Short mmCIF file of C-alpha atoms and ligand atoms in Angstrom, two decimals:
data_model
loop_
_atom_site.label_atom_id
_atom_site.label_comp_id
_atom_site.label_asym_id
_atom_site.label_seq_id
_atom_site.Cartn_x
_atom_site.Cartn_y
_atom_site.Cartn_z
CA UNK A 169 0.00 0.00 0.00
CA UNK A 170 1.49 3.31 -0.93
CA UNK A 171 1.42 6.39 1.25
CA UNK A 172 -1.45 8.09 -0.54
CA UNK A 173 -3.80 5.13 -0.36
CA UNK A 174 -2.94 4.72 3.27
CA UNK A 175 -3.87 8.32 4.04
CA UNK A 176 -7.09 8.19 2.04
CA UNK A 177 -8.16 5.02 3.78
CA UNK A 178 -7.52 6.54 7.18
CA UNK A 179 -9.62 9.54 6.19
CA UNK A 180 -12.51 7.31 5.03
CA UNK A 181 -12.41 5.50 8.36
CA UNK A 182 -13.13 8.73 10.23
CA UNK A 183 -16.79 8.28 9.25
CA UNK A 184 -17.05 4.98 11.03
CA UNK A 185 -15.33 6.05 14.22
CA UNK A 186 -17.19 6.94 17.36
CA UNK A 187 -16.81 10.56 18.30
CA UNK A 188 -14.60 9.78 21.33
CA UNK A 189 -11.97 8.23 19.04
CA UNK A 190 -12.02 10.96 16.46
CA UNK A 191 -9.49 13.21 18.11
CA UNK A 192 -6.86 10.49 18.31
CA UNK A 193 -7.43 9.51 14.72
CA UNK A 194 -7.01 13.13 13.61
CA UNK A 195 -3.83 13.46 15.63
CA UNK A 196 -2.60 10.24 14.03
CA UNK A 197 -3.15 11.82 10.64
CA UNK A 198 -1.34 14.94 11.79
CA UNK A 199 1.66 12.77 12.63
CA UNK A 200 1.59 11.27 9.16
CA UNK A 201 1.57 14.74 7.64
CA UNK A 202 4.45 15.85 9.78
CA UNK A 203 6.46 12.78 8.86
CA UNK A 204 5.87 13.42 5.21
CA UNK A 205 6.84 17.07 5.53
CA UNK A 206 10.02 15.90 7.21
CA UNK A 207 10.76 13.38 4.48
CA UNK A 208 10.82 15.86 1.60
CA UNK A 209 13.81 18.08 1.42
CA UNK A 210 13.67 18.74 -2.27
CA UNK A 211 11.65 21.91 -3.03
CA UNK A 212 9.84 20.20 -5.93
CA UNK A 213 8.76 17.34 -3.68
CA UNK A 214 7.80 19.78 -0.93
CA UNK A 215 5.50 21.60 -3.32
CA UNK A 216 3.82 18.34 -4.34
CA UNK A 217 3.38 17.38 -0.73
CA UNK A 218 1.72 20.71 0.08
CA UNK A 219 -0.67 20.27 -2.86
CA UNK A 220 -1.60 16.77 -1.73
CA UNK A 221 -2.30 17.69 1.81
CA UNK A 222 -3.23 21.37 1.93
CA UNK A 223 -3.96 22.28 -1.65
CA UNK A 224 -6.73 20.88 -3.79
CA UNK A 225 -5.07 17.73 -5.10
CA UNK A 226 -6.83 15.98 -3.44
CA UNK A 227 -6.42 18.12 -0.30
CA UNK A 228 -6.37 15.62 2.55
CA UNK A 229 -6.51 18.32 5.15
CA UNK A 230 -9.72 19.82 3.78
CA UNK A 231 -11.31 16.38 3.50
CA UNK A 232 -10.52 15.81 7.16
CA UNK A 233 -11.67 19.32 7.99
CA UNK A 234 -15.09 18.66 6.45
CA UNK A 235 -15.51 15.33 8.19
CA UNK A 236 -14.53 16.68 11.59
CA UNK A 237 -16.75 19.73 11.16
CA UNK A 238 -19.76 17.63 10.25
CA UNK A 239 -19.26 15.57 13.40
CA UNK A 240 -18.35 18.22 15.94
CA UNK A 241 -19.70 21.64 16.74
CA UNK A 242 -17.51 24.45 15.51
CA UNK A 243 -16.54 25.54 19.00
CA UNK A 244 -15.62 22.06 20.16
CA UNK A 245 -12.09 22.25 21.57
CA UNK A 246 -10.97 18.85 20.42
CA UNK A 247 -11.90 19.43 16.80
CA UNK A 248 -10.05 22.71 16.73
CA UNK A 249 -7.08 21.18 18.48
CA UNK A 250 -6.96 18.20 16.14
CA UNK A 251 -7.19 20.35 13.05
CA UNK A 252 -4.60 22.73 14.38
CA UNK A 253 -2.18 19.87 14.92
CA UNK A 254 -2.71 18.89 11.31
CA UNK A 255 -1.96 22.40 10.19
CA UNK A 256 0.96 22.91 12.50
CA UNK A 257 2.85 19.79 11.49
CA UNK A 258 4.61 21.03 8.35
CA UNK A 259 5.04 24.56 9.70
CA UNK A 260 6.91 23.43 12.83
CA UNK A 261 8.92 21.11 10.63
CA UNK A 262 10.02 24.03 8.44
CA UNK A 263 10.94 26.10 11.46
CA UNK A 264 13.10 23.33 12.85
CA UNK A 265 14.53 22.58 9.48
CA UNK A 266 15.39 26.23 9.11
CA UNK A 267 17.19 26.19 12.42
CA UNK A 268 19.11 23.04 11.77
CA UNK A 269 20.05 23.72 8.23
CA UNK A 270 20.94 27.31 8.94
CA UNK A 271 19.07 28.10 5.78
CA UNK A 272 16.50 30.47 7.21
CA UNK A 273 15.77 31.93 3.82
CA UNK A 274 14.66 28.60 2.45
CA UNK A 275 12.64 27.80 5.55
CA UNK A 276 10.84 31.11 5.26
CA UNK A 277 10.26 30.47 1.56
CA UNK A 278 8.62 27.16 2.44
CA UNK A 279 6.46 28.78 5.09
CA UNK A 280 5.36 31.37 2.57
CA UNK A 281 4.52 28.64 0.08
CA UNK A 282 2.66 26.75 2.79
CA UNK A 283 0.50 29.68 3.90
CA UNK A 284 -0.19 30.70 0.31
CA UNK A 285 -1.55 27.22 -0.35
CA UNK A 286 -3.66 27.34 2.81
CA UNK A 287 -5.15 30.76 2.20
CA UNK A 288 -5.96 29.94 -1.41
CA UNK A 289 -7.87 26.90 -0.31
CA UNK A 290 -9.68 28.61 2.55
CA UNK A 291 -12.94 28.71 0.64
CA UNK A 292 -15.06 29.72 3.58
CA UNK A 293 -14.74 31.78 6.68
CA UNK A 294 -14.35 28.81 9.07
CA UNK A 295 -11.36 27.60 7.13
CA UNK A 296 -9.93 31.09 6.90
CA UNK A 297 -10.23 31.77 10.61
CA UNK A 298 -8.40 28.56 11.45
CA UNK A 299 -5.58 29.36 9.02
CA UNK A 300 -5.19 32.86 10.39
CA UNK A 301 -5.24 31.46 13.91
CA UNK A 302 -2.36 29.20 12.96
CA UNK A 303 -0.28 32.24 12.13
CA UNK A 304 -1.44 34.81 14.64
CA UNK A 305 -2.39 32.96 17.81
CA UNK A 306 -0.33 34.16 20.76
CA UNK A 307 0.41 30.73 22.23
CA UNK A 308 -0.16 28.33 19.39
CA UNK A 309 0.71 30.56 16.44
CA UNK A 310 3.65 30.09 14.09
CA UNK A 311 4.43 33.79 14.26
CA UNK A 312 5.11 33.83 17.98
CA UNK A 313 6.83 30.47 17.68
CA UNK A 314 9.32 31.89 15.24
CA UNK A 315 10.12 34.95 17.26
CA UNK A 316 10.29 33.09 20.59
CA UNK A 317 12.08 29.94 19.60
CA UNK A 318 13.99 30.97 16.59
CA UNK A 319 14.70 34.69 16.33
CA UNK A 320 15.61 35.16 19.97
CA UNK A 321 17.92 32.17 20.01
CA UNK A 322 19.54 32.78 16.63
CA UNK A 323 23.26 33.53 16.22
CA UNK A 324 23.94 37.26 16.38
CA UNK A 325 25.37 36.99 12.87
CA UNK A 326 22.17 35.50 11.53
CA UNK A 327 19.70 37.58 13.48
CA UNK A 328 19.71 40.52 11.15
CA UNK A 329 18.93 38.81 7.88
CA UNK A 330 16.60 36.38 9.66
CA UNK A 331 14.65 39.25 11.19
CA UNK A 332 14.36 40.89 7.81
CA UNK A 333 13.05 37.73 6.14
CA UNK A 334 10.64 37.16 8.97
CA UNK A 335 9.26 40.71 8.74
CA UNK A 336 8.75 40.30 5.03
CA UNK A 337 6.86 37.06 5.54
CA UNK A 338 4.81 38.65 8.28
CA UNK A 339 3.86 41.56 6.04
CA UNK A 340 3.12 39.23 3.16
CA UNK A 341 0.73 37.16 5.26
CA UNK A 342 -1.01 40.16 6.79
CA UNK A 343 -1.61 41.38 3.30
CA UNK A 344 -2.82 37.97 2.18
CA UNK A 345 -5.34 37.81 5.03
CA UNK A 346 -6.43 41.34 4.31
CA UNK A 347 -7.00 40.60 0.63
CA UNK A 348 -8.96 37.46 1.51
CA UNK A 349 -11.30 39.43 3.80
CA UNK A 350 -11.70 42.26 1.33
CA UNK A 351 -12.53 39.83 -1.45
CA UNK A 352 -15.22 38.14 0.61
CA UNK A 353 -16.72 41.47 1.54
CA UNK A 354 -16.64 42.61 -2.08
CA UNK A 355 -18.27 39.35 -3.17
CA UNK A 356 -21.12 39.73 -0.72
CA UNK A 357 -21.49 43.37 -1.63
CA UNK A 358 -21.57 42.53 -5.30
CA UNK A 359 -24.14 39.86 -4.68
CA UNK A 360 -26.32 42.20 -2.65
CA UNK A 361 -26.02 45.10 -5.03
CA UNK A 362 -26.78 42.90 -8.02
CA UNK A 363 -29.85 41.82 -6.13
CA UNK A 364 -30.84 45.32 -5.16
CA UNK A 365 -29.87 47.07 -8.33
CA UNK A 366 -32.63 49.15 -9.84
CA UNK A 367 -32.51 50.23 -13.44
CA UNK A 368 -34.57 53.38 -13.49
CA UNK A 369 -34.60 53.44 -17.26
CA UNK A 370 -36.56 50.17 -17.49
CA UNK A 371 -40.28 50.47 -18.07
CA UNK A 372 -42.19 49.65 -14.90
CA UNK A 373 -44.52 46.72 -14.42
CA UNK A 374 -47.98 47.98 -15.20
CA UNK A 375 -50.49 46.80 -12.65
CA UNK A 376 -53.85 48.33 -13.46
CA UNK A 377 -55.69 49.32 -10.33
CA UNK A 378 -59.34 48.40 -10.30
CA UNK A 379 -62.11 50.57 -8.92
CA UNK A 380 -65.56 50.09 -7.54
CA UNK A 381 -68.36 49.61 -10.03
CA UNK A 382 -70.48 52.73 -10.40
CA UNK A 383 -73.43 50.93 -8.80
CA UNK A 384 -71.29 50.12 -5.76
CA UNK A 385 -70.15 53.74 -5.61
CA UNK A 386 -73.75 54.96 -5.59
CA UNK A 387 -74.66 52.40 -2.93
CA UNK A 388 -71.80 53.74 -0.85
CA UNK A 389 -72.87 57.34 -1.35
CA UNK A 390 -76.43 56.58 -0.24
CA UNK A 391 -75.33 54.38 2.66
CA UNK A 392 -73.10 57.19 3.93
CA UNK A 393 -75.98 59.64 3.92
CA UNK A 394 -78.31 57.35 5.87
CA UNK A 395 -75.64 56.11 8.27
CA UNK A 396 -74.91 59.74 9.14
CA UNK A 397 -78.49 60.13 10.40
CA UNK A 398 -78.56 56.96 12.47
CA UNK A 399 -79.52 54.16 10.10
CA UNK A 400 -77.55 50.94 10.05
CA UNK A 401 -76.85 48.77 7.03
CA UNK A 402 -78.13 45.18 6.86
CA UNK A 403 -78.19 42.70 4.00
CA UNK A 404 -80.42 39.78 3.18
CA UNK A 405 -80.71 36.75 0.92
CA UNK A 406 -81.33 37.11 -2.81
CA UNK A 407 -83.17 33.78 -2.79
CA UNK A 408 -86.38 34.22 -0.87
CA UNK A 409 -89.56 32.41 0.01
CA UNK A 410 -92.87 33.74 -1.32
CA UNK A 411 -93.79 34.35 2.32
CA UNK A 412 -91.13 37.01 2.85
CA UNK A 413 -91.23 38.39 -0.68
CA UNK A 414 -95.05 38.67 -0.81
CA UNK A 415 -97.36 37.33 1.89
CA UNK A 416 -95.81 38.95 4.94
CA UNK A 417 -95.72 42.18 2.98
CA UNK A 418 -99.46 42.00 2.71
CA UNK A 419 -99.41 40.70 -0.87
CA UNK A 420 -101.53 37.54 -0.80
CA UNK A 421 -101.55 35.08 -3.65
CA UNK A 422 -103.49 36.34 -6.68
CA UNK A 423 -103.05 39.95 -5.59
CA UNK A 424 -102.83 42.15 -8.66
CA UNK A 425 -99.44 43.71 -7.80
CA UNK A 426 -97.83 40.31 -8.20
CA UNK A 427 -98.23 40.90 -11.93
CA UNK A 428 -95.63 43.70 -11.71
CA UNK A 429 -93.28 41.44 -9.81
CA UNK A 430 -93.08 38.38 -11.97
CA UNK A 431 -89.84 36.63 -11.14
CA UNK A 432 -87.71 33.50 -11.40
CA UNK A 433 -88.54 30.43 -9.34
CA UNK A 434 -85.94 27.84 -8.44
CA UNK A 435 -86.33 24.25 -9.55
CA UNK A 436 -86.58 22.30 -6.29
CA UNK A 437 -86.82 18.60 -5.45
CA UNK A 438 -90.36 17.28 -5.09
CA UNK A 439 -91.79 17.78 -1.62
CA UNK A 440 -89.67 20.86 -0.84
CA UNK A 441 -91.14 22.75 2.12
CA UNK A 442 -91.63 25.99 0.23
CA UNK A 443 -91.05 27.29 -3.28
CA UNK A 444 -88.04 29.57 -3.63
CA UNK A 445 -87.74 32.62 -5.84
CA UNK A 446 -85.32 35.39 -6.65
CA UNK A 447 -86.49 38.35 -4.60
CA UNK A 448 -88.23 41.04 -6.60
CA UNK A 449 -87.40 43.80 -4.14
CA UNK A 450 -85.45 44.37 -0.95
CA UNK A 451 -88.68 44.75 1.07
CA UNK A 452 -88.54 41.15 2.45
CA UNK A 453 -85.77 42.46 4.70
CA UNK A 454 -88.33 44.71 6.39
CA UNK A 455 -89.97 41.53 7.64
CA UNK A 456 -86.76 39.72 8.49
CA UNK A 457 -85.46 42.72 10.42
CA UNK A 458 -88.65 43.24 12.41
CA UNK A 459 -88.90 39.52 13.17
CA UNK A 460 -85.45 39.73 14.72
CA UNK A 461 -85.59 42.98 16.63
CA UNK A 462 -88.03 45.06 18.60
CA UNK A 463 -88.55 48.77 17.83
CA UNK A 464 -86.83 51.13 17.44
CA UNK A 465 -85.73 49.97 14.01
CA UNK A 466 -83.68 52.09 11.62
CA UNK A 467 -82.11 50.14 8.81
CA UNK A 468 -81.23 50.38 5.16
CA UNK A 469 -80.81 47.33 2.96
CA UNK A 470 -78.70 47.57 -0.17
CA UNK A 471 -78.97 44.65 -2.57
CA UNK A 472 -79.64 43.00 -5.88
CA UNK A 473 -83.20 42.21 -6.99
CA UNK A 474 -84.70 40.34 -9.94
CA UNK A 475 -87.74 40.54 -12.18
CA UNK A 476 -88.83 38.85 -15.31
CA UNK A 477 -88.51 41.96 -17.43
CA UNK A 478 -87.59 42.24 -21.07
CA UNK A 479 -84.28 44.06 -21.41
CA UNK A 480 -84.33 47.58 -22.81
CA UNK A 481 -82.72 50.92 -21.94
CA UNK A 482 -84.54 51.09 -18.60
CA UNK A 483 -85.25 47.41 -17.80
CA UNK A 484 -83.07 44.48 -16.83
CA UNK A 485 -83.69 41.07 -15.28
CA UNK A 486 -81.50 42.19 -12.38
CA UNK A 487 -81.16 45.59 -10.78
CA UNK A 488 -80.41 47.20 -7.43
CA UNK A 489 -82.35 48.73 -4.59
CA UNK A 490 -81.84 50.24 -1.19
CA UNK A 491 -84.66 49.54 1.18
CA UNK A 492 -85.20 51.84 4.12
CA UNK A 493 -87.23 51.14 7.25
CA UNK A 494 -87.76 53.18 10.38
CA UNK A 495 -90.18 52.02 13.08
CA UNK A 496 -90.61 53.45 16.56
CA UNK A 497 -93.33 54.51 18.95
CA UNK A 498 -93.64 58.08 17.73
CA UNK A 499 -92.70 58.30 14.06
CA UNK A 500 -94.88 60.70 12.10
CA UNK A 501 -95.45 61.46 8.45
CA UNK A 502 -93.34 64.58 9.05
CA UNK A 503 -90.35 62.50 10.12
CA UNK A 504 -90.87 60.50 6.97
CA UNK A 505 -90.91 63.38 4.47
CA UNK A 506 -88.18 65.22 6.40
CA UNK A 507 -85.88 62.21 6.20
CA UNK A 508 -86.52 61.73 2.48
CA UNK A 509 -86.00 65.41 1.78
CA UNK A 510 -82.72 65.39 3.71
CA UNK A 511 -81.51 62.44 1.68
CA UNK A 512 -82.53 63.91 -1.69
CA UNK A 513 -80.79 67.23 -0.95
CA UNK A 514 -77.66 65.45 0.18
CA UNK A 515 -77.64 63.34 -2.96
CA UNK A 516 -78.62 65.90 -5.64
CA UNK A 517 -77.59 69.16 -4.00
CA UNK A 518 -79.27 71.65 -1.64
CA UNK A 519 -81.16 73.55 -4.33
CA UNK A 520 -83.51 70.72 -5.36
CA UNK A 521 -87.10 70.56 -4.20
CA UNK A 522 -89.07 67.44 -3.39
CA UNK A 523 -92.72 66.58 -3.74
CA UNK A 524 -94.76 63.46 -3.21
CA UNK A 525 -97.79 62.12 -4.97
CA UNK A 526 -100.26 59.50 -3.78
CA UNK A 527 -99.43 55.99 -4.86
CA UNK A 528 -100.13 52.42 -3.89
CA UNK A 529 -98.17 49.63 -2.29
CA UNK A 530 -99.84 46.84 -0.30
CA UNK A 531 -97.32 47.19 2.55
CA UNK A 532 -97.49 50.97 3.05
CA UNK A 533 -100.44 53.17 3.88
CA UNK A 534 -100.51 55.88 2.83
CA UNK A 535 -98.15 55.23 -0.06
CA UNK A 536 -96.39 57.89 -2.04
CA UNK A 537 -94.18 58.38 -5.02
CA UNK A 538 -91.33 60.86 -4.38
CA UNK A 539 -90.30 63.28 -7.08
CA UNK A 540 -87.36 65.67 -7.21
CA UNK A 541 -87.26 68.93 -9.09
CA UNK A 542 -85.06 68.23 -12.10
CA UNK A 543 -81.49 68.90 -10.91
CA UNK A 544 -80.31 69.25 -14.54
CA UNK A 545 -82.50 72.12 -15.72
CA UNK A 546 -83.06 73.65 -12.29
CA UNK A 547 -86.65 72.48 -12.31
CA UNK A 548 -87.62 74.59 -15.34
CA UNK A 549 -88.08 71.88 -17.94
CA UNK A 550 -85.85 73.88 -20.30
CA UNK A 551 -82.26 72.97 -21.02
CA UNK A 552 -79.56 75.58 -20.33
CA UNK A 553 -78.80 75.80 -24.07
CA UNK A 554 -82.48 76.20 -24.86
CA UNK A 555 -84.99 73.56 -25.90
CA UNK A 556 -86.61 70.88 -23.77
CA UNK A 557 -84.55 69.35 -20.95
CA UNK A 558 -83.72 65.80 -22.03
CA UNK A 559 -83.53 64.49 -18.45
CA UNK A 560 -87.03 65.38 -17.30
CA UNK A 561 -88.40 65.59 -20.84
CA UNK A 562 -89.72 69.05 -20.08
CA UNK A 563 -91.67 67.87 -17.01
CA UNK A 564 -89.45 69.83 -14.57
CA UNK A 565 -89.85 66.93 -12.08
CA UNK A 566 -88.26 63.53 -11.97
CA UNK A 567 -89.96 60.53 -10.44
CA UNK A 568 -87.60 59.09 -7.81
CA UNK A 569 -88.95 56.20 -5.79
CA UNK A 570 -91.84 54.67 -3.91
CA UNK A 571 -92.35 54.95 -0.18
CA UNK A 572 -94.95 55.24 2.53
CA UNK A 573 -95.95 54.74 6.14
CA UNK A 574 -95.74 51.08 7.10
CA UNK A 575 -99.18 49.45 6.70
CA UNK A 576 -100.47 48.26 10.11
CA UNK A 577 -101.28 44.90 8.51
CA UNK A 578 -97.52 44.29 8.15
CA UNK A 579 -97.00 44.69 11.91
CA UNK A 580 -99.37 41.78 12.35
CA UNK A 581 -96.95 39.49 10.55
CA UNK A 582 -94.02 40.37 12.84
CA UNK A 583 -95.83 40.60 16.17
CA UNK A 584 -95.49 44.35 16.56
CA UNK A 585 -98.36 46.14 18.28
CA UNK A 586 -99.84 48.25 15.48
CA UNK A 587 -101.51 50.48 18.07
CA UNK A 588 -98.20 51.40 19.67
CA UNK A 589 -95.75 51.67 16.77
CA UNK A 590 -95.56 53.56 13.53
CA UNK A 591 -92.95 53.96 10.85
CA UNK A 592 -92.04 54.53 7.26
CA UNK A 593 -90.40 52.59 4.48
CA UNK A 594 -88.92 53.40 1.11
CA UNK A 595 -87.38 51.53 -1.79
CA UNK A 596 -84.85 53.38 -3.91
CA UNK A 597 -83.93 52.04 -7.35
CA UNK A 598 -80.17 52.49 -7.50
CA UNK A 599 -79.68 51.98 -11.23
CA UNK A 600 -82.15 54.70 -12.03
CA UNK A 601 -80.52 57.15 -9.62
CA UNK A 602 -77.05 56.37 -10.99
CA UNK A 603 -78.28 56.87 -14.55
CA UNK A 604 -79.82 60.20 -13.64
CA UNK A 605 -76.89 61.49 -11.66
CA UNK A 606 -74.16 60.37 -14.06
CA UNK A 607 -75.99 60.95 -17.37
CA UNK A 608 -76.18 57.30 -18.44
CA UNK A 609 -78.93 56.51 -20.92
CA UNK A 610 -78.87 52.71 -20.96
CA UNK A 611 -79.18 50.47 -17.89
CA UNK A 612 -77.53 47.60 -19.78
CA UNK A 613 -74.06 49.15 -19.48
CA UNK A 614 -74.11 48.37 -15.76
CA UNK A 615 -74.17 44.64 -16.50
CA UNK A 616 -72.02 44.44 -19.63
CA UNK A 617 -68.88 45.31 -17.67
CA UNK A 618 -67.11 46.90 -20.61
CA UNK A 619 -63.94 48.34 -19.07
CA UNK A 620 -64.14 51.36 -21.36
CA UNK A 621 -67.34 52.26 -19.53
CA UNK A 622 -66.13 51.28 -16.07
CA UNK A 623 -62.92 53.31 -16.45
CA UNK A 624 -64.96 56.49 -16.75
CA UNK A 625 -65.90 56.12 -13.09
CA UNK A 626 -62.62 55.44 -11.28
N1 LIG B 991 -90.61 47.44 -2.79
C1 LIG B 991 -91.19 48.44 -3.64
C2 LIG B 991 -90.80 48.16 -5.09
O1 LIG B 991 -89.87 47.41 -5.31
C3 LIG B 991 -90.66 49.82 -3.27
C4 LIG B 991 -91.09 50.22 -1.91
C5 LIG B 991 -90.32 49.90 -0.82
C6 LIG B 991 -92.29 50.94 -1.74
C7 LIG B 991 -90.72 50.29 0.45
C8 LIG B 991 -92.72 51.36 -0.49
C9 LIG B 991 -91.91 51.02 0.58
O2 LIG B 991 -91.39 48.69 -6.01
#
């Protein structure tokens, strides 16, 4: 077995050893290295030896280093000691050799060669720190070893040139360590700055920011107005039972108003407890709210509603409403009209006037239809540029929404005492209001979701 195979085998065996035997095995390897360093006196052979053990061909020391490190924590004394012995071997050999041979120049040359090899192969900071320790350490270091054991004891005739060589080596190594550190720092800096580099001339990534649909914006506007006067916002199901959508609102089966509220019924399994339909208005939430809470009640209900309508510029199978309901022990018709007027002025501006006309809904009594003086022509019926106002079609008034005082019959369905409570309700068609306020002449654009339309209302 030649020397190399022997060493490699010993290194392989480190894996199988128990941790307690590792230190001895490493020290055994250190002895081998020292012996080999001793054996080579020829500079050529010395160089080869350094490459085998401390260079990268195949670099026994680094192989051992990795194995020991993977088995022992970095701070473990024995691992550091063992590795240091491995490193120290050749260096102490060169020092002695230098002394004996009285060829300090050559010894220093070898040390230089040795440390160059080590630093070049210190590919990470752990390796580097150990190598630097080998040179600089006060007790263990080669530097103090040379000055204590060699320089001080040298012949007076030799001292001068020896000191000079030693200083040169010292400076060389300090520089080598410095360059190593600087390189690592530059590498990390380069890596970070490459990562952080921003090229301001590059076009940015375009991330279009969405916005609320105009209907949602109008909902929000109306909600804000009512919340500011003490209403709270509740929401309800779009799929309803005929009881909530009709009966409890005082619309019995075969009542004529059901004709205006034809809707979509769900296909249900046979024997289902109740038919289900898409709600035709938000009014069912009046019932659901009053079933749940005792007066006082002050709520608004924004939501989507459905009717079997043929689509045209003012009709769609789906549209939006905000229901309003206020019930308490002392609510009068004055509170009702005052509240509506406050809302209309907030929404269209303080200069508009309101009026109401008698109307009919089964769940309010009396029922009214609220109108607003046309905000576009100032209630004159004539456009600013002359001619008939296109918004109110010359009528000077615009029909807004239906409302009324809650019909006492409704209280019967929710166990309110009709003799003690009173209240009002209203149902605002949002699409119509949005069309009026924002000059939109076709309700269909709300559902087509053409971004060219939506973008006009960011
Ligand atoms: N629910 C009625 C409709 O959709 C509007 C309304 C609500 C009328 C509340 C009076 C009170 O036409």
